[in-house]
Structure formats: C-alpha cells, structure tokens
Amino acid sequence: MPIRRWGMALVLLVGAASGCSPTETETPSKRPQEIAVPEPDPQVRQLTIPFDAYNFSPAEDMTLDVAEDVVVRDCMNARGLAWQALPGPGESEIEPPHRRRYGVIESRVADVFGYHAPPYRPAVAARGVKALARVTGAPPGVREAAKACLKQARASMYGGAQKADAAFFNKVIFATFDAAQRDRRVTRAFRSWSACMAEEGFRYADPLAAITDRRWSTKAPTTQEIRTAQRDVRCKEKTGVVSIWAAAETRVQNAAIRAHPGKFRELRAVKVRQLAAARRILG
C-alpha cells in the first residue's frame, strides 16, 4: 500500500467552506468554483521546505495516481472489462505544495477568493470529474473489480518496498509547524503584521487567526472577507512574514531531520521507490 501524502495537510490553512449563510452586510460574490484560478505567483512556486524531500508533492501524488490507473486498466482488460485510463494534467496545472501554507500570500487570490480555498484548476478538476463518473456510472460488479485491481496494482507496484512510519511523520510535521511559530523572529514578525492589520481596523494576533476567522465560513467569499485578505497580503509583504516564517520552519525541520536520521532515511527511500515504480510504468 503506498503512502500517499502522509505528511497531512495543514487543515487550518485550507480555508472556510462550511455552508453558513452570509449576513446582509456581507453579500457573497460569485461562487468560487465559477471563477478562474490565477496562475501561482513566482514566490509561491519557489517556496520550499526541507520536508519536501520526504513528502509527496501534489504533482508527485498525481504521478502515482496516473501510473496506478494504467495498471488498473490492464488488470480490468485482462478480466474482460473495459476501463479507460485517465491521463494526468500537465504539471503546470497542478498546485504548488505550499500555496496556502502561510495563509493567503497572493494578491490575485485574495482579490477573488478572500480566504476561501480556490477550486482545482481546469485540467485537474476535469480529471476528477471523469474519475468519479467512471466509478459511479459502473455496475456494482465493475466497481468491485476496480477495487480489486487497484489493490493488485499497488501490491505489484510497491509490494516488498520498505515501509515508513507515517504516524511519526505526521506528528513531526505538526510539531515543527508549531515550533516555527514560537521562534522569536516569527513572533516579532507576527506582531508587526498584526500592527499593520490594525491600521485598517483588522484585529488579529497572527495570520492563522485571520484565515480561520469563523466569519469566513460562508459558501462564497464576502466583501468584508476579501478586504481583510487583501490587507493581510499587503501586510505580509510589508513585514516579510512569509520569508521569516519559512526560514524558521527550515531551521526546525532540519533540526528534526538531524534528530531522527534513520526515520527520515526510511521516508526518503519509500518516496524514491514509489515514484520510480510509477515512472517505469509511465515510460
């Protein structure tokens, strides 16, 4: 069984979408899924952290998905069942891994989505729709066969591969994320960011408090949410919060890697082997 995105997403940064109704003074704009998602800014594409070497990026995760689908197709065809393998989107269509790690950091995203998570970009969304329709539209026997073939595909692709401690990795991801926020340089930057926000009447202790404000739990971003997110981005740029925060995470993650060299060697080995298996299948 592959370990897929075992470094769990930092769910607090995903954004709001609980379906609560907006107030009369906070009228929502268009639904987010109806609006084109801007290309990631260069700053977003360049964001890296040490744990990237051990975790699967969205693009790498897609590589595994596409390769597995090819093996499932062959397995289904061998059973006399039709199964169309879905090609993967271009890598430029797949989100960078850290687009929302530090909250909203792109003005074009804030202008349209506020703190709401943008939808998948068209090619990724279209593949997801086709994958869902392929399963839901199939008879029960075909769905069961597909499940069996997926299990068989993963066994053949990754069987015998060294296993990694996913629980350990998830734990250390959250621990280092928290530790970085307690770094004195980060807390100082947060204070500067908070003061910048307060200049326009937005009172938050840090960027996480802003993005997790329950007022943003609406189906679509409100006018107030967008104004707040726009100021948030400007204050991050003015105070250098993102670069300071990322540097602190780099320090604490490197310290974790040095403290657990064996664990991280295992994590790296599993990632390398799984991707190598997928790429062999994809030619």
Tab-separated table of N, CA, C and O in Angstrom, residues 20-66:
chain	number	residue	atom	x	y	z
A	20	CYS	N	-22.370	28.124	5.910
A	20	CYS	CA	-23.167	29.047	6.701
A	20	CYS	C	-23.624	30.203	5.820
A	20	CYS	O	-22.936	30.599	4.886
A	21	SER	N	-24.764	30.775	6.136
A	21	SER	CA	-25.296	31.869	5.334
A	21	SER	C	-24.605	33.172	5.685
A	21	SER	O	-24.352	33.459	6.846
A	22	PRO	N	-24.310	34.017	4.695
A	22	PRO	CA	-23.700	35.308	4.975
A	22	PRO	C	-24.726	36.261	5.555
A	22	PRO	O	-25.920	36.090	5.388
A	23	THR	N	-24.237	37.286	6.226
A	23	THR	CA	-25.136	38.287	6.764
A	23	THR	C	-25.523	39.265	5.670
A	23	THR	O	-24.940	39.275	4.581
A	24	GLU	N	-26.500	40.141	5.958
A	24	GLU	CA	-26.944	41.091	4.957
A	24	GLU	C	-25.839	42.061	4.571
A	24	GLU	O	-25.784	42.531	3.445
A	25	THR	N	-24.937	42.367	5.510
A	25	THR	CA	-23.866	43.323	5.233
A	25	THR	C	-22.660	42.670	4.585
A	25	THR	O	-21.723	43.353	4.206
A	26	GLU	N	-22.684	41.350	4.449
A	26	GLU	CA	-21.556	40.645	3.841
A	26	GLU	C	-22.078	39.798	2.698
A	26	GLU	O	-22.224	38.582	2.780
A	27	THR	N	-22.416	40.468	1.610
A	27	THR	CA	-23.004	39.784	0.467
A	27	THR	C	-21.940	39.014	-0.292
A	27	THR	O	-20.907	39.577	-0.657
A	28	PRO	N	-22.160	37.716	-0.566
A	28	PRO	CA	-21.149	36.953	-1.279
A	28	PRO	C	-21.067	37.342	-2.739
A	28	PRO	O	-22.048	37.779	-3.341
A	29	SER	N	-19.886	37.188	-3.308
A	29	SER	CA	-19.706	37.378	-4.739
A	29	SER	C	-20.045	36.070	-5.429
A	29	SER	O	-20.737	35.229	-4.877
A	30	LYS	N	-19.560	35.864	-6.633
A	30	LYS	CA	-19.814	34.602	-7.327
A	30	LYS	C	-19.252	33.435	-6.525
A	30	LYS	O	-18.326	33.590	-5.744
A	31	ARG	N	-19.798	32.243	-6.745
A	31	ARG	CA	-19.269	31.058	-6.092
A	31	ARG	C	-17.845	30.840	-6.586
A	31	ARG	O	-17.549	31.007	-7.765
A	32	PRO	N	-16.915	30.426	-5.705
A	32	PRO	CA	-15.505	30.292	-6.103
A	32	PRO	C	-15.287	29.378	-7.299
A	32	PRO	O	-14.438	29.649	-8.138
A	33	GLN	N	-16.075	28.280	-7.388
A	33	GLN	CA	-15.830	27.326	-8.464
A	33	GLN	C	-16.210	27.867	-9.837
A	33	GLN	O	-15.907	27.258	-10.852
A	34	GLU	N	-16.878	29.046	-9.877
A	34	GLU	CA	-17.277	29.632	-11.144
A	34	GLU	C	-16.219	30.590	-11.680
A	34	GLU	O	-16.402	31.167	-12.751
A	35	ILE	N	-15.140	30.774	-10.949
A	35	ILE	CA	-14.144	31.781	-11.292
A	35	ILE	C	-12.805	31.107	-11.586
A	35	ILE	O	-12.411	30.166	-10.910
A	36	ALA	N	-12.119	31.600	-12.609
A	36	ALA	CA	-10.824	31.028	-12.970
A	36	ALA	C	-9.816	31.257	-11.853
A	36	ALA	O	-9.791	32.314	-11.217
A	37	VAL	N	-8.982	30.261	-11.617
A	37	VAL	CA	-7.956	30.361	-10.576
A	37	VAL	C	-6.695	30.975	-11.177
A	37	VAL	O	-6.197	30.500	-12.195
A	38	PRO	N	-6.161	32.032	-10.575
A	38	PRO	CA	-4.953	32.648	-11.113
A	38	PRO	C	-3.764	31.680	-11.091
A	38	PRO	O	-3.675	30.797	-10.238
A	39	GLU	N	-2.869	31.891	-12.024
A	39	GLU	CA	-1.605	31.145	-12.006
A	39	GLU	C	-0.871	31.465	-10.699
A	39	GLU	O	-0.900	32.604	-10.227
A	40	PRO	N	-0.209	30.476	-10.102
A	40	PRO	CA	0.550	30.763	-8.877
A	40	PRO	C	1.634	31.807	-9.125
A	40	PRO	O	2.294	31.801	-10.159
A	41	ASP	N	1.805	32.705	-8.174
A	41	ASP	CA	2.871	33.703	-8.264
A	41	ASP	C	4.233	33.017	-8.169
A	41	ASP	O	4.360	31.938	-7.583
A	42	PRO	N	5.267	33.634	-8.729
A	42	PRO	CA	6.619	33.052	-8.631
A	42	PRO	C	7.024	32.753	-7.194
A	42	PRO	O	7.680	31.750	-6.912
A	43	GLN	N	6.666	33.640	-6.249
A	43	GLN	CA	7.018	33.422	-4.849
A	43	GLN	C	6.467	32.087	-4.351
A	43	GLN	O	7.136	31.359	-3.610
A	44	VAL	N	5.251	31.757	-4.776
A	44	VAL	CA	4.609	30.514	-4.345
A	44	VAL	C	5.332	29.314	-4.936
A	44	VAL	O	5.579	28.310	-4.248
A	45	ARG	N	5.665	29.391	-6.201
A	45	ARG	CA	6.343	28.265	-6.856
A	45	ARG	C	7.727	28.031	-6.266
A	45	ARG	O	8.238	26.903	-6.288
A	46	GLN	N	8.349	29.079	-5.741
A	46	GLN	CA	9.705	28.957	-5.215
A	46	GLN	C	9.749	28.536	-3.750
A	46	GLN	O	10.826	28.233	-3.230
A	47	LEU	N	8.604	28.505	-3.077
A	47	LEU	CA	8.582	28.137	-1.669
A	47	LEU	C	8.928	26.662	-1.496
A	47	LEU	O	8.267	25.785	-2.053
A	48	THR	N	9.965	26.403	-0.728
A	48	THR	CA	10.353	25.021	-0.425
A	48	THR	C	10.709	24.928	1.059
A	48	THR	O	11.095	25.919	1.681
A	49	ILE	N	10.577	23.719	1.591
A	49	ILE	CA	10.983	23.427	2.966
A	49	ILE	C	11.688	22.073	2.965
A	49	ILE	O	11.492	21.267	2.044
A	50	PRO	N	12.518	21.793	3.960
A	50	PRO	CA	13.288	20.544	3.955
A	50	PRO	C	12.444	19.276	3.859
A	50	PRO	O	12.866	18.293	3.231
A	51	PHE	N	11.256	19.270	4.455
A	51	PHE	CA	10.435	18.060	4.430
A	51	PHE	C	9.932	17.716	3.029
A	51	PHE	O	9.420	16.619	2.810
A	52	ASP	N	10.081	18.628	2.069
A	52	ASP	CA	9.663	18.330	0.700
A	52	ASP	C	10.389	17.106	0.148
A	52	ASP	O	9.867	16.395	-0.710
A	53	ALA	N	11.598	16.876	0.628
A	53	ALA	CA	12.379	15.736	0.134
A	53	ALA	C	11.802	14.402	0.590
A	53	ALA	O	12.146	13.353	0.035
A	54	TYR	N	10.896	14.438	1.556
A	54	TYR	CA	10.369	13.209	2.148
A	54	TYR	C	8.867	13.041	1.917
A	54	TYR	O	8.344	11.941	2.016
A	55	ASN	N	8.201	14.133	1.612
A	55	ASN	CA	6.762	14.106	1.394
A	55	ASN	C	6.467	14.099	-0.104
A	55	ASN	O	7.331	14.433	-0.910
A	56	PHE	N	5.233	13.737	-0.470
A	56	PHE	CA	4.813	13.764	-1.868
A	56	PHE	C	4.159	15.104	-2.175
A	56	PHE	O	3.226	15.516	-1.493
A	57	SER	N	4.649	15.768	-3.199
A	57	SER	CA	4.004	16.994	-3.656
A	57	SER	C	2.724	16.626	-4.394
A	57	SER	O	2.537	15.461	-4.799
A	58	PRO	N	1.825	17.582	-4.624
A	58	PRO	CA	0.633	17.267	-5.429
A	58	PRO	C	0.982	16.710	-6.802
A	58	PRO	O	0.304	15.804	-7.303
A	59	ALA	N	2.030	17.216	-7.436
A	59	ALA	CA	2.423	16.698	-8.748
A	59	ALA	C	2.920	15.264	-8.645
A	59	ALA	O	2.608	14.414	-9.503
A	60	GLU	N	3.683	14.949	-7.607
A	60	GLU	CA	4.167	13.575	-7.420
A	60	GLU	C	3.023	12.637	-7.075
A	60	GLU	O	2.984	11.486	-7.535
A	61	ASP	N	2.087	13.124	-6.287
A	61	ASP	CA	0.915	12.331	-5.959
A	61	ASP	C	0.125	12.004	-7.223
A	61	ASP	O	-0.377	10.887	-7.390
A	62	MET	N	0.023	12.972	-8.127
A	62	MET	CA	-0.676	12.741	-9.389
A	62	MET	C	0.064	11.699	-10.226
A	62	MET	O	-0.559	10.857	-10.892
A	63	THR	N	1.378	11.715	-10.204
A	63	THR	CA	2.161	10.707	-10.936
A	63	THR	C	1.799	9.306	-10.459
A	63	THR	O	1.608	8.383	-11.262
A	64	LEU	N	1.689	9.129	-9.139
A	64	LEU	CA	1.298	7.829	-8.601
A	64	LEU	C	-0.112	7.458	-9.048
A	64	LEU	O	-0.374	6.314	-9.433
A	65	ASP	N	-1.030	8.416	-9.000
A	65	ASP	CA	-2.408	8.160	-9.407
A	65	ASP	C	-2.484	7.679	-10.852
A	65	ASP	O	-3.172	6.713	-11.175
A	66	VAL	N	-1.790	8.393	-11.729
A	66	VAL	CA	-1.858	8.078	-13.158
A	66	VAL	C	-1.245	6.709	-13.434
A	66	VAL	O	-1.782	5.912	-14.211
